[in-house]
mmCIF file of C-alpha atoms in Angstrom:
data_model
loop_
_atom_site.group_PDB
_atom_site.id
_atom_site.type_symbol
_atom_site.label_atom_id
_atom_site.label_comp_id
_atom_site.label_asym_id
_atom_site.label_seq_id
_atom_site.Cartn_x
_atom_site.Cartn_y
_atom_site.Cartn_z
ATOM 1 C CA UNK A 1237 -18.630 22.263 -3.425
ATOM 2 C CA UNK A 1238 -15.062 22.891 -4.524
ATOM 3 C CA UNK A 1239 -13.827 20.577 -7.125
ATOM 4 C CA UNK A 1240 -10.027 19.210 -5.260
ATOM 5 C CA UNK A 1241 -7.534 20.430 -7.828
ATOM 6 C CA UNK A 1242 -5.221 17.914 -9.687
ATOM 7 C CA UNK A 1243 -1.677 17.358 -8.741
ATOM 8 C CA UNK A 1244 1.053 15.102 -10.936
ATOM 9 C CA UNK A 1245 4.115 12.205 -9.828
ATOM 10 C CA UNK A 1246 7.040 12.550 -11.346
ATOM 11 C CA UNK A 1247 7.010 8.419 -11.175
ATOM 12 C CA UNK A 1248 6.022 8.043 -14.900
ATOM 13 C CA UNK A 1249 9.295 10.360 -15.913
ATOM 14 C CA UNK A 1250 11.668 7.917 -14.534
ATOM 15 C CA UNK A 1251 13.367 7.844 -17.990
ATOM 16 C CA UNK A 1252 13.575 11.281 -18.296
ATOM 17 C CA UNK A 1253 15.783 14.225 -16.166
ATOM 18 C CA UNK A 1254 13.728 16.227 -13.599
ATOM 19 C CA UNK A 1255 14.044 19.152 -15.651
ATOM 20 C CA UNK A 1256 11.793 17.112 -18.531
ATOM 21 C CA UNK A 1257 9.513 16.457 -16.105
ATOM 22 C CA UNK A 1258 8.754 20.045 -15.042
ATOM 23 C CA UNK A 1259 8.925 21.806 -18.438
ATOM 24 C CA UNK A 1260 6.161 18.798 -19.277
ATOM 25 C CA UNK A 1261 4.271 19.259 -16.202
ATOM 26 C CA UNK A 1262 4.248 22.761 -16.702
ATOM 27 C CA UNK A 1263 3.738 22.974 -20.520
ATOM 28 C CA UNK A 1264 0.374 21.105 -19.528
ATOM 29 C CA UNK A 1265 -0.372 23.171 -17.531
ATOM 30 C CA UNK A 1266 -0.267 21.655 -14.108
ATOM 31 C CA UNK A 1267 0.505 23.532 -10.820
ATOM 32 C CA UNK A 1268 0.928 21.023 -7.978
ATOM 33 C CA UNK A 1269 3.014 18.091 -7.935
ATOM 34 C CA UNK A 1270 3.857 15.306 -5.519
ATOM 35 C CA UNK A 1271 7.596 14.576 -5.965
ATOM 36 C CA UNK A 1272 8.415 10.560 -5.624
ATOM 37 C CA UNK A 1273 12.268 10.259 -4.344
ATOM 38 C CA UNK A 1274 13.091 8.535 -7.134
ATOM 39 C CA UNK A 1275 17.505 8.055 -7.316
ATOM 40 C CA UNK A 1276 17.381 9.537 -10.873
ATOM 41 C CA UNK A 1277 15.198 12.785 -10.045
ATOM 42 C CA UNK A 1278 16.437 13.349 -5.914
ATOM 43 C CA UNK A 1279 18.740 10.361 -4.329
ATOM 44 C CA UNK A 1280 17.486 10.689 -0.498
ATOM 45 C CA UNK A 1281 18.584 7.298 1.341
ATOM 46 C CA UNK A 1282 19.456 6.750 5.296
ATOM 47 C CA UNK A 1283 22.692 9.276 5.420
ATOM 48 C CA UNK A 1284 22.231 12.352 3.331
ATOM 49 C CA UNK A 1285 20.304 13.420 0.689
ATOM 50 C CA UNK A 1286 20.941 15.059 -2.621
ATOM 51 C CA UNK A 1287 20.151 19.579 -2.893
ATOM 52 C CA UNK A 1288 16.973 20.178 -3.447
ATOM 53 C CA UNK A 1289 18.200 23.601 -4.782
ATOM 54 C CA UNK A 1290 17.439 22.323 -8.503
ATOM 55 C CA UNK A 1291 14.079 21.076 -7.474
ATOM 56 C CA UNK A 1292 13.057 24.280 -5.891
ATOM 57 C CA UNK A 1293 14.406 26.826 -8.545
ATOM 58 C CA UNK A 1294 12.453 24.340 -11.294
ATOM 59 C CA UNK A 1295 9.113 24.746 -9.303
ATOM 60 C CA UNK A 1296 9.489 28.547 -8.944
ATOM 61 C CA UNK A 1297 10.454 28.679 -13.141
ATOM 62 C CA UNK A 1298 6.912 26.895 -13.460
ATOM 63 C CA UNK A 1299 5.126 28.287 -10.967
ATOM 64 C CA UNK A 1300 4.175 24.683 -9.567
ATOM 65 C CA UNK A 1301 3.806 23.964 -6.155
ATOM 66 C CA UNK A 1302 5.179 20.863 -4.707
ATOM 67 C CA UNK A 1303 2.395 19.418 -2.200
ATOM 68 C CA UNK A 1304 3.621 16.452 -1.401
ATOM 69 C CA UNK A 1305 7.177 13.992 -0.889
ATOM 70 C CA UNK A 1306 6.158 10.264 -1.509
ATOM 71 C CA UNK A 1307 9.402 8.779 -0.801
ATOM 72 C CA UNK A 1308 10.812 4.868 -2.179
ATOM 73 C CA UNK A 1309 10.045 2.831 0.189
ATOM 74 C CA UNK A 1310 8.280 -1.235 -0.901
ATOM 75 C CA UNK A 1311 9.927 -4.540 -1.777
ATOM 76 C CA UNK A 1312 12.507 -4.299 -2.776
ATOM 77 C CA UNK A 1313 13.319 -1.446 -2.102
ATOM 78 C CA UNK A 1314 15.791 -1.598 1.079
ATOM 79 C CA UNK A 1315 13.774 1.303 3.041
ATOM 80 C CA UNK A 1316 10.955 -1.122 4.547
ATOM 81 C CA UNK A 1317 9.005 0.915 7.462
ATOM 82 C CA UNK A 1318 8.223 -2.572 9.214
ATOM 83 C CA UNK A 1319 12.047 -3.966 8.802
ATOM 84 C CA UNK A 1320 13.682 -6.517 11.198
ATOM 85 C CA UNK A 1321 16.535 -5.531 13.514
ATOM 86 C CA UNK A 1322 18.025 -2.855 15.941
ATOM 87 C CA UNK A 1323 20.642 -1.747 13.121
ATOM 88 C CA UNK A 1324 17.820 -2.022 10.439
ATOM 89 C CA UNK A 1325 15.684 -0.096 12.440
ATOM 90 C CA UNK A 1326 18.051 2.990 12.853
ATOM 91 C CA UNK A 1327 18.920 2.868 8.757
ATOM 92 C CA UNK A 1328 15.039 3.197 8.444
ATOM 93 C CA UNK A 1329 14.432 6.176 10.915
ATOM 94 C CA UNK A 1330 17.269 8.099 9.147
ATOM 95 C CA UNK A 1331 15.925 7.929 5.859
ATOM 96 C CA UNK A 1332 12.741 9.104 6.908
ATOM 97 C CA UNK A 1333 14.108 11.860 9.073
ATOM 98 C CA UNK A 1334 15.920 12.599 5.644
ATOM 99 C CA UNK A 1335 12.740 12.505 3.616
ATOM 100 C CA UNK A 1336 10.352 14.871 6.209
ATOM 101 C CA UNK A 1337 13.580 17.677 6.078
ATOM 102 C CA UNK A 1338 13.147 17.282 2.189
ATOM 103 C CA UNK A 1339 10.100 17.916 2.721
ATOM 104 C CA UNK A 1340 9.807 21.038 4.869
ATOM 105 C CA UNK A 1341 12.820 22.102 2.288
ATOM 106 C CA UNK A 1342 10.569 22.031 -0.419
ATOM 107 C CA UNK A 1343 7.908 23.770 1.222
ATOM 108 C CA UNK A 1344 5.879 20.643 1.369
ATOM 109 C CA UNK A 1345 3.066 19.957 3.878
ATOM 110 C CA UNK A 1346 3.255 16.294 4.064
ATOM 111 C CA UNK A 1347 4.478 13.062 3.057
ATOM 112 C CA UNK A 1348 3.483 9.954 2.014
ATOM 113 C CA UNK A 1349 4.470 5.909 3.874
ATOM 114 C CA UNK A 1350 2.543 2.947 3.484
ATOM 115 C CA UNK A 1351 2.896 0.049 6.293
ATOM 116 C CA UNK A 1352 6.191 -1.921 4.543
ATOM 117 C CA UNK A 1353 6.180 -5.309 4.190
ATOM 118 C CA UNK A 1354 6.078 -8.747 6.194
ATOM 119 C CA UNK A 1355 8.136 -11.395 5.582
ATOM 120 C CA UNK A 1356 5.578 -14.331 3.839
ATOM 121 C CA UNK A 1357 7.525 -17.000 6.563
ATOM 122 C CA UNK A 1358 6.934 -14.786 10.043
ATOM 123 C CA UNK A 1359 3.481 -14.075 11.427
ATOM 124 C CA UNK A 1360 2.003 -11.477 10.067
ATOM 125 C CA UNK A 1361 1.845 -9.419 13.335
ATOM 126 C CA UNK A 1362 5.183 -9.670 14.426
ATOM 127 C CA UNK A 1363 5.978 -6.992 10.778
ATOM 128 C CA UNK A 1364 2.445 -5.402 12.462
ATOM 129 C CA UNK A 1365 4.268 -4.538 15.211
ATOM 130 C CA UNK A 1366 7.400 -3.474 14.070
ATOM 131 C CA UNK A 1367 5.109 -1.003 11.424
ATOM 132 C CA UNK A 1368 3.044 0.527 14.535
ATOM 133 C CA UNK A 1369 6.871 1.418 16.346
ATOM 134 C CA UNK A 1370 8.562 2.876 13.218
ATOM 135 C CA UNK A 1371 5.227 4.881 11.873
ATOM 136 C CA UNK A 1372 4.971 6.745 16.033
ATOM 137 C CA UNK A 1373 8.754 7.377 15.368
ATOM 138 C CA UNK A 1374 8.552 8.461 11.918
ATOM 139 C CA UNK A 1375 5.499 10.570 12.969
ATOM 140 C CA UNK A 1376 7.010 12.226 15.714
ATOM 141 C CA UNK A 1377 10.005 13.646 14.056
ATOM 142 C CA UNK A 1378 7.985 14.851 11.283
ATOM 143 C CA UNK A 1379 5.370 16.617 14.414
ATOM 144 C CA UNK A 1380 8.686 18.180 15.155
ATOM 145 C CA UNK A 1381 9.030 19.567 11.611
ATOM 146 C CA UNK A 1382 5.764 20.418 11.501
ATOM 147 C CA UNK A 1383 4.883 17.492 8.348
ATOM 148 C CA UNK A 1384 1.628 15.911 7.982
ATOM 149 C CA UNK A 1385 1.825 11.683 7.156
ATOM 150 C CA UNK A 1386 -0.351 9.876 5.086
ATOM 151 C CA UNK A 1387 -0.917 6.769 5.095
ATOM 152 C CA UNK A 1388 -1.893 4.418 2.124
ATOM 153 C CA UNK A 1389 -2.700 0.761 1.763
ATOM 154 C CA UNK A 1390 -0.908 -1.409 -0.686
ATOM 155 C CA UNK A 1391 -1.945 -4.339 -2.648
ATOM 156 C CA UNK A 1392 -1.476 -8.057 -1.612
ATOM 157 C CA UNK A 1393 1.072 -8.607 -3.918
ATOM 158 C CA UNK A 1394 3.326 -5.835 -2.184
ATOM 159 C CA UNK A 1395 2.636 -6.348 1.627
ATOM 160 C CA UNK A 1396 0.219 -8.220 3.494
ATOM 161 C CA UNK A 1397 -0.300 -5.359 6.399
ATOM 162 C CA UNK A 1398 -2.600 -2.865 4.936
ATOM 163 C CA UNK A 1399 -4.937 -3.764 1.839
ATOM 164 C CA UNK A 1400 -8.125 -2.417 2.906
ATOM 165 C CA UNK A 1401 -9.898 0.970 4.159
ATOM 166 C CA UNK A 1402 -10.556 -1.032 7.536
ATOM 167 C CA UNK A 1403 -6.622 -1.794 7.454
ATOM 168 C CA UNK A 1404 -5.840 1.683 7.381
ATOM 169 C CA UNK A 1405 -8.431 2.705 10.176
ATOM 170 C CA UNK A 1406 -6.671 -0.153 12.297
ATOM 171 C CA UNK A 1407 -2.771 1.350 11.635
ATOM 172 C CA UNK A 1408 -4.228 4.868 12.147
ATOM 173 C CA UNK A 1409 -5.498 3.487 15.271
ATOM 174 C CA UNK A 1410 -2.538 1.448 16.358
ATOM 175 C CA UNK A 1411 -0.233 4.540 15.722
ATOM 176 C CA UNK A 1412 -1.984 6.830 18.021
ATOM 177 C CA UNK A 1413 -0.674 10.059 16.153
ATOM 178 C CA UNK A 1414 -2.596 13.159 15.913
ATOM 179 C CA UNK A 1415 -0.122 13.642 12.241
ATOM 180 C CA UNK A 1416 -1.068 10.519 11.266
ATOM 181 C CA UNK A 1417 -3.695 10.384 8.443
ATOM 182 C CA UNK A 1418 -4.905 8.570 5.210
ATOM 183 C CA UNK A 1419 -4.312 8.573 1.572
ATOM 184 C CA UNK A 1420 -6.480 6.604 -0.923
ATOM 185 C CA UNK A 1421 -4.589 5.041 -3.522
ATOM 186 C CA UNK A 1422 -7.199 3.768 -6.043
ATOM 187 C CA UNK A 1423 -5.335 1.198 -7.016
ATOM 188 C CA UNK A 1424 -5.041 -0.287 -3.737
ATOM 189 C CA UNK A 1425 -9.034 0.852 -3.159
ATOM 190 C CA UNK A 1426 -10.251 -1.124 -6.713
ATOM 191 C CA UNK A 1427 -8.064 -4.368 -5.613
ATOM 192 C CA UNK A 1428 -9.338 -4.749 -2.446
ATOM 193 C CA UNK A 1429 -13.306 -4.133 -3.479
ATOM 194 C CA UNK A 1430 -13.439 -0.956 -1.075
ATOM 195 C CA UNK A 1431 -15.151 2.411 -2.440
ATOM 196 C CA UNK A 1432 -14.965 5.835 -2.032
ATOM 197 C CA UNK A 1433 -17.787 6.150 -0.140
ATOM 198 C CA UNK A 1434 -16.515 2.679 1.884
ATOM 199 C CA UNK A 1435 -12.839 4.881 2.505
ATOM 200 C CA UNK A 1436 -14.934 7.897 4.049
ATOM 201 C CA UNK A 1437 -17.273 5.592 6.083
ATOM 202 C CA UNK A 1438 -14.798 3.974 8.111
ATOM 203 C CA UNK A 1439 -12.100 7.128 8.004
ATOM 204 C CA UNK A 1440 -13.942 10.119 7.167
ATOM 205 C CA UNK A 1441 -12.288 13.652 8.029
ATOM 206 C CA UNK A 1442 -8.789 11.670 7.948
ATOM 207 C CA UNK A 1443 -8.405 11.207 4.297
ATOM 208 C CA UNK A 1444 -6.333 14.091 3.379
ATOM 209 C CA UNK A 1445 -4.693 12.949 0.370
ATOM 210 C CA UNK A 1446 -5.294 10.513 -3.338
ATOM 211 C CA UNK A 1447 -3.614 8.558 -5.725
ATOM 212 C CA UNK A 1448 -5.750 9.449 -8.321
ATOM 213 C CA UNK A 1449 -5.537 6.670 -11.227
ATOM 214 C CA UNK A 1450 -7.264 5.045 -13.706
ATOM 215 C CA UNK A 1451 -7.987 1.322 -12.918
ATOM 216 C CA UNK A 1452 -8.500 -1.685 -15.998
ATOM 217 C CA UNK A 1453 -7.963 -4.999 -17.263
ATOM 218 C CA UNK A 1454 -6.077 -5.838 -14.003
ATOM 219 C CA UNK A 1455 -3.785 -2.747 -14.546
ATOM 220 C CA UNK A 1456 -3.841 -0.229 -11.635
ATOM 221 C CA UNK A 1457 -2.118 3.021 -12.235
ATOM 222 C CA UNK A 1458 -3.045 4.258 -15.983
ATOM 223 C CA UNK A 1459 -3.596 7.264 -17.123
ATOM 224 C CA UNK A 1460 -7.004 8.156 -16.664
ATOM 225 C CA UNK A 1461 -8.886 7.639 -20.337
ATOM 226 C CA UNK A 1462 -6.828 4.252 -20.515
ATOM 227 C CA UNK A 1463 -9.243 2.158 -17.660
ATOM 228 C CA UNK A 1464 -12.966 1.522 -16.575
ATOM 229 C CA UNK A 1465 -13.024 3.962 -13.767
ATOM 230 C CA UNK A 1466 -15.337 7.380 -13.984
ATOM 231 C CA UNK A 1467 -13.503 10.150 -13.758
ATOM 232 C CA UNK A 1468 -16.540 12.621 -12.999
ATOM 233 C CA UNK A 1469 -17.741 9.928 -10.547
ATOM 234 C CA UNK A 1470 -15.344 9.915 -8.338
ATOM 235 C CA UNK A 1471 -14.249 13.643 -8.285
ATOM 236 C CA UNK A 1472 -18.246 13.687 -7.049
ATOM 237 C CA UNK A 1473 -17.751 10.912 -4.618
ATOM 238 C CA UNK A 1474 -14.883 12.997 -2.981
ATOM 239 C CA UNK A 1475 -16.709 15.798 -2.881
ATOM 240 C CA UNK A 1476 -19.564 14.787 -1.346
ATOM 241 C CA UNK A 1477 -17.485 14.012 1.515
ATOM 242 C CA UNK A 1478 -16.213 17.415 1.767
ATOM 243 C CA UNK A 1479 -12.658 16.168 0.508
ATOM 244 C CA UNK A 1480 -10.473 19.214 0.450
ATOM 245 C CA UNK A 1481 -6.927 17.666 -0.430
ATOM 246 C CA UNK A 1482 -5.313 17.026 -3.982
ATOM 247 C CA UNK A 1483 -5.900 14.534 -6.551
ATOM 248 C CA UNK A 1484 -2.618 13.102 -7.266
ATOM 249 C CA UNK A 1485 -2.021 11.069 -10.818
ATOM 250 C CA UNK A 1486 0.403 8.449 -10.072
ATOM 251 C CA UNK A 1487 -0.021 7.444 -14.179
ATOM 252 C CA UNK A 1488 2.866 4.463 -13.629
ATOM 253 C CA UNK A 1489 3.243 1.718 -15.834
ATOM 254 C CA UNK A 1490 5.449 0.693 -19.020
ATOM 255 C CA UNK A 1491 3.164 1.583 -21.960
ATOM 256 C CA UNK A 1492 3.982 5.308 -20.382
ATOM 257 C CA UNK A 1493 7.546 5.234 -20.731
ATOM 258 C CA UNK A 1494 8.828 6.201 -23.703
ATOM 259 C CA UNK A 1495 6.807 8.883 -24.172
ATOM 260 C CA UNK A 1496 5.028 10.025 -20.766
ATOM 261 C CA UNK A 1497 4.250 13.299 -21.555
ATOM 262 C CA UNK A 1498 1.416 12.147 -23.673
ATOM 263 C CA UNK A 1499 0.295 10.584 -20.641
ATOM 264 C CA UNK A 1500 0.542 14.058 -18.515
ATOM 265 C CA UNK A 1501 -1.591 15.722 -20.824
ATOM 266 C CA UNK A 1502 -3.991 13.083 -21.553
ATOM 267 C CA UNK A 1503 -5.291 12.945 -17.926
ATOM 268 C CA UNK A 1504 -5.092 17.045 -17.027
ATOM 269 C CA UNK A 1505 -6.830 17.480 -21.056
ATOM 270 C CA UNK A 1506 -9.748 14.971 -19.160
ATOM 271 C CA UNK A 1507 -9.746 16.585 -15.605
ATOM 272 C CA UNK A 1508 -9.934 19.786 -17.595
ATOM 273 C CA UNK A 1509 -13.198 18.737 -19.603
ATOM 274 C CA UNK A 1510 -14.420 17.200 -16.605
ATOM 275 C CA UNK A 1511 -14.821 19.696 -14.042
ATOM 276 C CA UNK A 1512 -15.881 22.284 -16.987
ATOM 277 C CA UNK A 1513 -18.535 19.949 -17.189
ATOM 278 C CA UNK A 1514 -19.650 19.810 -13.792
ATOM 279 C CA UNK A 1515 -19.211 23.397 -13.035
ATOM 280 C CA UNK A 1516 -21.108 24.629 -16.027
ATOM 281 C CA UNK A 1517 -23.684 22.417 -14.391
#
């Protein structure tokens, strides 16, 4: 079994230039990343969006491949994939048109949505609805580009549509796109009580992509080291469903930054000890 290699957000650099981020990432000694359209790194929004020239010369100086665009998009945010209205609607589709041509720019297979956000004073399935229209819209411009869409669930206190694995199955399903697949965030996964093995059960071969994160003391995105989780444990669980897509650290919260290089290395220096383990095994 191959061990899925470890990719890094540029999320926990949001106080630092783009160009920080890569000499860090690459100083560590990383080789994928999964760029987050951040304003301060790449300003994408519903009628243009910024060069990527920058982005791409910086990858080729560091030899790092970008395999993945995970583009703003929650509360409050203003680009909410189950938004109300005809002229809301439109502003949405744009931006996400703008984000898949980043994408395919960049030389990046995929990108990354979650279902947006419901209203807490509208049924619930009236945002449903609106989610399942914009995701077959979103997904069939990106089919046209040739991008890959992963979906991943989000946490009660963001949006009430998708918390769970079975939530996720039940978007997929409601979509009806062949592009359409799934992304664990493990965040999302420890909040809701679902597993690794509970994620492949109910989605199996359509969980192409991770949010790989340490979870602990009711924080959800640390730097792995920082939580409860086992590392080793779940690179195993993946593998043992014949996971072949990336690991993704989206290390975000405050402690991190300041100073989030520290962070970078910290969870590649534990990957790296990690794996060495379990292939010398």
């Amino acid at each position: 079994m191959v061990v899925p290699e470890l990719s890094l957000m540029n999320i926990n650099h949001r106080y630092y230039s783009i160009e920080t981020f890569f000499k860090a990432a690459g100083e560590a000694g990383y080789r994928n990343i999964e760029l987050w359209t951040g304003s301060m790194h790449l300003y994408v929004d519903c009628h243009e969006h910024e060069s990527v020239d920058k982005i791409r010369d910086l990858a080729a100086q560091y030899g790092i491949k970008i395999v993945c665009v995970c583009p703003e998009q929650n509360n409050p945010k203003p680009w909410n994939v189950a938004v109300r209205g005809e002229a809301g609607q439109k502003r949405i589709l744009s931006y996400f048109k703008n984000v898949i041509d980043v994408a395919v720019e960049l030389g990046a297979p995929q990108i990354l949505v979650t279902s947006g956000w419901a209203y807490l004073d509208e049924p619930a399935e009236d945002a449903w609805a609106r989610s399942v229209a914009m995701l077959r819209s979103v997904c069939d411009y990106a089919d046209t580009r040739g991008i890959r869409v992963a979906l991943e669930a989000l946490q009660p206190s963001e949006s009430v549509l998708v918390n769970t694995a079975q939530d996720v199955a039940r978007l997929l399903e409601a979509v009806d796109r062949p592009n359409l697949k799934a992304c664990i965030d493990f965040g999302a996964m420890e909040v809701a009580g679902d597993t690794i093995d509970g994620y492949f059960e109910v989605l199996g071969n359509k969980i192409v992509h991770t949010h790989f994160v340490d979870v602990g003391g009711g924080t959800t995105h640390l730097a792995w080291g920082d939580g409860e989780r086992d590392m080793r444990a779940d690179l195993e669980a993946l593998m043992r469903h014949g996971y072949t897509g990336y690991v993704s650290a989206e290390t975000c919260d405050g402690r991190y930054y300041q100073d989030p290089s520290k962070a970078t290395t910290q969870v590649i220096e534990m990957y790296r000890r990690v794996t060495a383990e379990m292939e010398a095994e």
